[in-house]
Short mmCIF file of C-alpha atoms and ligand atoms in Angstrom, two decimals:
data_model
loop_
_atom_site.label_atom_id
_atom_site.label_comp_id
_atom_site.label_asym_id
_atom_site.label_seq_id
_atom_site.Cartn_x
_atom_site.Cartn_y
_atom_site.Cartn_z
CA MET A 1 284.66 61.74 -13.03
CA SER A 2 288.06 62.18 -13.76
CA VAL A 3 290.39 59.92 -15.60
CA PRO A 4 291.22 56.89 -12.93
CA ALA A 5 295.00 57.37 -11.92
CA TYR A 6 295.35 53.88 -13.28
CA GLU A 7 293.76 51.03 -16.15
CA LEU A 8 295.49 47.67 -16.25
CA GLN A 9 294.47 45.93 -18.61
CA ALA A 10 295.53 41.82 -18.78
CA VAL A 11 299.35 43.27 -17.79
CA SER A 12 301.73 40.14 -17.36
CA ARG A 13 305.33 39.88 -16.69
CA THR A 14 307.81 36.77 -16.95
CA PHE A 15 311.51 36.73 -16.33
CA GLY A 16 313.77 34.22 -17.73
CA VAL A 17 313.42 32.72 -20.75
CA GLY A 18 312.60 28.61 -21.45
CA ASP A 19 312.41 26.72 -19.22
CA ALA A 20 313.21 29.13 -16.21
CA ALA A 21 310.56 30.62 -17.37
CA ARG A 22 308.26 32.13 -14.60
CA ARG A 23 305.67 34.35 -14.61
CA ALA A 24 305.01 36.86 -12.41
CA LEU A 25 302.53 38.72 -12.93
CA ASP A 26 300.03 36.92 -14.58
CA ALA A 27 296.91 39.35 -16.82
CA VAL A 28 296.26 41.28 -14.52
CA SER A 29 293.49 43.54 -15.14
CA LEU A 30 292.87 46.72 -13.04
CA THR A 31 291.87 50.55 -11.91
CA ILE A 32 293.11 51.88 -9.51
CA GLU A 33 291.51 55.46 -8.62
CA ALA A 34 292.55 59.11 -7.58
CA GLY A 35 292.17 60.03 -3.68
CA GLU A 36 291.64 56.20 -3.26
CA VAL A 37 294.24 54.35 -0.51
CA THR A 38 294.69 51.33 -1.94
CA ALA A 39 296.13 48.30 -0.30
CA ILE A 40 297.70 44.59 -2.03
CA THR A 41 298.08 42.32 -0.34
CA GLY A 42 299.73 38.54 -1.12
CA PRO A 43 301.84 35.94 -0.02
CA SER A 44 305.63 36.33 -1.08
CA GLY A 45 306.55 35.93 -4.18
CA SER A 46 302.94 36.60 -5.51
CA GLY A 47 304.18 39.58 -7.61
CA LYS A 48 303.48 42.31 -5.49
CA SER A 49 306.63 44.54 -6.39
CA THR A 50 306.47 43.13 -9.67
CA LEU A 51 303.39 45.10 -9.78
CA LEU A 52 304.52 48.08 -7.88
CA ALA A 53 307.95 48.45 -10.14
CA ILE A 54 304.93 48.49 -13.28
CA LEU A 55 303.05 50.97 -12.03
CA GLY A 56 306.13 53.13 -10.95
CA ALA A 57 307.18 53.26 -14.60
CA LEU A 58 310.64 51.39 -13.09
CA ASP A 59 309.55 48.31 -14.98
CA ALA A 60 308.35 48.19 -19.48
CA GLY A 61 309.23 44.21 -19.33
CA TYR A 62 305.35 43.68 -19.50
CA VAL A 63 302.85 42.64 -22.22
CA GLY A 64 299.17 44.44 -22.07
CA ARG A 65 298.23 47.50 -21.86
CA VAL A 66 298.88 50.17 -18.28
CA SER A 67 297.49 54.02 -18.55
CA LEU A 68 298.93 56.52 -16.07
CA GLN A 69 296.37 58.96 -15.66
CA GLY A 70 295.49 57.55 -19.70
CA VAL A 71 298.71 57.38 -21.05
CA ASP A 72 299.61 54.56 -22.04
CA LEU A 73 303.26 53.66 -20.28
CA ALA A 74 304.50 51.63 -23.35
CA SER A 75 304.07 54.97 -26.46
CA LEU A 76 306.90 56.91 -23.76
CA ASP A 77 310.14 55.91 -23.71
CA GLU A 78 312.85 56.02 -20.94
CA ARG A 79 314.16 59.25 -21.27
CA ALA A 80 309.95 60.46 -20.61
CA ARG A 81 309.17 58.34 -17.87
CA ALA A 82 312.41 59.91 -16.11
CA ARG A 83 310.33 62.61 -16.12
CA LEU A 84 306.78 60.84 -15.25
CA ARG A 85 308.31 59.92 -12.45
CA ALA A 86 309.83 62.65 -11.18
CA GLN A 87 306.34 64.34 -12.04
CA LYS A 88 303.44 62.61 -11.34
CA ILE A 89 305.07 59.85 -8.52
CA GLY A 90 306.63 59.07 -5.13
CA PHE A 91 307.68 56.19 -3.80
CA VAL A 92 308.00 55.17 -0.22
CA PHE A 93 309.87 51.82 0.70
CA GLN A 94 309.74 49.98 3.79
CA SER A 95 313.90 50.55 4.66
CA PHE A 96 312.99 54.26 4.22
CA HIS A 97 315.99 55.05 1.83
CA LEU A 98 317.51 58.15 3.83
CA LEU A 99 321.23 58.53 3.36
CA ALA A 100 323.11 58.29 6.38
CA HIS A 101 325.36 62.00 6.38
CA LEU A 102 323.27 63.74 4.88
CA SER A 103 320.26 65.47 7.36
CA VAL A 104 316.54 65.31 7.28
CA ARG A 105 316.13 68.47 4.99
CA ASP A 106 318.70 67.11 2.76
CA ASN A 107 316.98 64.36 1.92
CA VAL A 108 313.34 65.93 1.88
CA SER A 109 314.87 67.88 -1.19
CA VAL A 110 316.56 65.60 -2.87
CA PRO A 111 314.51 64.97 -5.28
CA ALA A 112 315.18 69.02 -6.70
CA LEU A 113 317.81 67.16 -8.52
CA PHE A 114 315.78 65.32 -9.99
CA ALA A 115 312.87 68.29 -11.06
CA ARG A 116 312.72 71.71 -11.33
CA SER A 117 310.62 72.20 -8.21
CA ALA A 118 309.45 75.86 -7.44
CA GLY A 119 310.69 77.78 -4.73
CA ASP A 120 313.39 77.21 -2.70
CA PRO A 121 314.05 73.29 -1.94
CA ALA A 122 314.73 73.92 2.08
CA SER A 123 311.88 76.10 3.07
CA ARG A 124 309.78 73.74 0.77
CA ALA A 125 311.33 70.76 2.28
CA GLU A 126 310.24 72.89 6.17
CA GLU A 127 306.40 72.34 4.71
CA VAL A 128 306.18 68.97 4.15
CA LEU A 129 308.92 68.14 7.31
CA ALA A 130 306.03 70.54 8.58
CA ARG A 131 302.77 68.75 7.04
CA VAL A 132 304.21 64.87 8.18
CA GLY A 133 304.74 66.09 11.62
CA LEU A 134 308.49 66.19 12.08
CA PRO A 135 308.72 70.21 12.06
CA GLY A 136 312.39 70.70 13.78
CA ARG A 137 314.00 68.54 12.84
CA SER A 138 315.78 69.45 9.87
CA ARG A 139 318.93 69.71 10.95
CA ASP A 140 318.96 66.74 12.80
CA ARG A 141 320.80 62.84 10.82
CA PRO A 142 318.68 61.17 9.78
CA ASP A 143 320.13 57.97 13.42
CA ALA A 144 319.60 60.80 15.53
CA LEU A 145 315.20 59.30 15.19
CA SER A 146 312.91 56.82 15.89
CA GLY A 147 312.30 54.64 13.23
CA GLY A 148 308.33 55.92 12.54
CA GLN A 149 309.71 59.31 12.55
CA ARG A 150 312.41 58.27 8.92
CA GLN A 151 309.15 56.79 7.55
CA ARG A 152 308.40 60.43 8.06
CA VAL A 153 311.13 61.77 6.53
CA ALA A 154 310.77 59.58 3.48
CA ILE A 155 307.01 59.77 2.99
CA ALA A 156 307.80 64.09 3.26
CA ARG A 157 310.67 63.12 0.25
CA ALA A 158 308.24 60.75 -1.82
CA LEU A 159 305.36 64.24 -0.97
CA PHE A 160 309.30 66.96 -2.54
CA ALA A 161 307.65 67.35 -5.66
CA SER A 162 303.79 66.76 -4.69
CA PRO A 163 302.62 63.62 -6.99
CA GLU A 164 299.74 63.13 -7.97
CA ILE A 165 300.86 59.44 -7.19
CA LEU A 166 302.26 57.73 -4.51
CA LEU A 167 303.20 53.42 -4.19
CA CYS A 168 304.68 52.45 -0.95
CA ASP A 169 306.06 48.95 -0.41
CA GLU A 170 305.96 47.51 3.05
CA PRO A 171 305.99 51.11 4.27
CA THR A 172 305.29 50.47 7.31
CA GLY A 173 307.13 46.43 7.47
CA ASN A 174 309.84 48.29 10.45
CA LEU A 175 307.54 49.82 12.21
CA ASP A 176 305.71 48.69 16.05
CA ARG A 177 301.90 48.68 15.41
CA ALA A 178 301.88 52.64 17.51
CA SER A 179 304.04 54.23 14.51
CA SER A 180 302.54 52.22 11.79
CA ALA A 181 299.20 53.22 13.16
CA GLU A 182 300.49 57.47 12.42
CA ILE A 183 302.06 56.31 8.66
CA VAL A 184 298.83 54.69 7.19
CA ALA A 185 297.25 57.90 8.71
CA LEU A 186 299.40 60.26 6.81
CA LEU A 187 299.45 58.09 4.10
CA VAL A 188 295.02 58.21 4.57
CA ARG A 189 295.19 61.60 4.75
CA GLU A 190 297.14 62.07 1.55
CA ALA A 191 295.08 61.07 -0.50
CA ARG A 192 291.63 62.34 1.01
CA GLU A 193 293.28 65.26 1.80
CA ARG A 194 295.51 65.49 -1.23
CA GLY A 195 293.76 63.45 -4.00
CA ARG A 196 296.35 61.52 -4.93
CA ALA A 197 296.28 57.65 -5.62
CA VAL A 198 298.01 55.85 -2.97
CA VAL A 199 299.31 52.61 -3.58
CA VAL A 200 300.82 50.35 -0.91
CA VAL A 201 301.58 46.78 -1.03
CA THR A 202 301.64 45.76 2.78
CA HIS A 203 301.05 41.79 4.87
CA ASP A 204 300.00 44.63 7.83
CA PRO A 205 295.80 44.01 8.61
CA GLU A 206 296.23 47.44 9.88
CA VAL A 207 297.15 49.25 6.67
CA SER A 208 294.43 46.74 5.00
CA SER A 209 292.38 47.64 6.60
CA ARG A 210 292.26 50.87 6.59
CA ALA A 211 292.24 51.29 2.27
CA ASP A 212 289.92 52.19 0.63
CA ARG A 213 290.44 49.06 -1.53
CA GLU A 214 291.95 45.97 -0.88
CA VAL A 215 293.98 44.21 -4.16
CA SER A 216 294.93 41.04 -3.76
CA LEU A 217 297.02 38.86 -5.42
CA ARG A 218 298.08 34.71 -6.05
CA ASP A 219 301.02 33.05 -8.06
CA GLY A 220 300.66 36.78 -9.96
CA ALA A 221 297.26 36.44 -10.48
CA LEU A 222 294.51 38.69 -8.65
CA VAL A 223 292.25 37.35 -6.73
CA GLU A 224 288.82 38.19 -6.84
CA ALA A 225 286.96 39.84 -3.59
CA ALA A 226 284.76 37.00 -1.63
N1 ADP B 301 314.21 40.54 -11.67
C1 ADP B 301 313.08 39.31 -12.00
N2 ADP B 301 314.01 38.42 -12.21
C2 ADP B 301 313.84 37.28 -11.75
N3 ADP B 301 311.76 37.21 -11.41
C3 ADP B 301 312.21 37.78 -10.29
C4 ADP B 301 312.69 38.91 -10.97
N4 ADP B 301 311.63 40.34 -9.95
C5 ADP B 301 310.50 39.23 -9.42
N5 ADP B 301 311.27 38.31 -9.66
C6 ADP B 301 310.14 36.44 -9.42
O1 ADP B 301 308.36 37.51 -10.02
C7 ADP B 301 308.03 36.32 -8.78
C8 ADP B 301 306.48 37.70 -7.76
O2 ADP B 301 307.90 38.66 -7.67
P1 ADP B 301 307.44 39.72 -6.51
O3 ADP B 301 306.64 40.61 -7.17
O4 ADP B 301 308.76 40.29 -5.83
O5 ADP B 301 307.20 39.45 -5.33
P2 ADP B 301 306.47 40.39 -3.78
O6 ADP B 301 306.71 41.47 -4.19
O7 ADP B 301 304.59 39.18 -4.03
O8 ADP B 301 306.94 38.87 -2.32
C9 ADP B 301 309.07 35.69 -7.48
O9 ADP B 301 308.83 34.04 -7.57
C10 ADP B 301 309.85 36.85 -8.15
O10 ADP B 301 311.55 35.37 -7.55
MG1 MG B 302 307.64 42.28 -2.58
#
């Protein structure tokens, strides 16, 4: 067995202090495997984005233990966490977060600014654009594309540095059913064919039904699968 992408032991996160303190995550223990799509579901305010920020090594203010491929995230300083994010993790968001004044290709190669990449960024961008089914669109601006196409550009950017982990927060939240289905198919393929750990926060049954595993949160705590 290979080492899991993530192991969480009794992870809690509290925001605020004193009377205003609110526990956003409550003793979450969980293993996330490479090569699988894990859906994180739950009502609004249940802690999904908080959990994703911790998995993304963006939020170090938790208690408990989080290991990424066997490395305890608490053992890393901010610099080492930033390096780990750039090398190992791709992020995909509901609202795409593309830069309107840059071409599709330049959006996709933005990660080259943060991590050394082998080869020419422009040709790597073409490679990942072809992988997400958008060849020939590299000179367009994002506003020339449909929502589903924009999300594919965002996924291409997330794949640019060949991350072993893809973290997605409501990736189909702004898309119609047909585009959502295409995005899910892409994410599933990245898990199956490339062995990436794909973690998707979602309200979309189209997404959770195609995931290998569903992790449900309520008031910050895991709800055991029925
Ligand atoms: N930076 C923050 N400061 C204060 N409270 C926060 C912060 N982030 C999240 N919370 C609170 O933590 C709880 C969980 O939020 P969140 O993880 O965003 O839920 P979800 O993504 O499931 O909607 C909510 O009550 C939210 O208000
Ligand atoms: Mg959220």
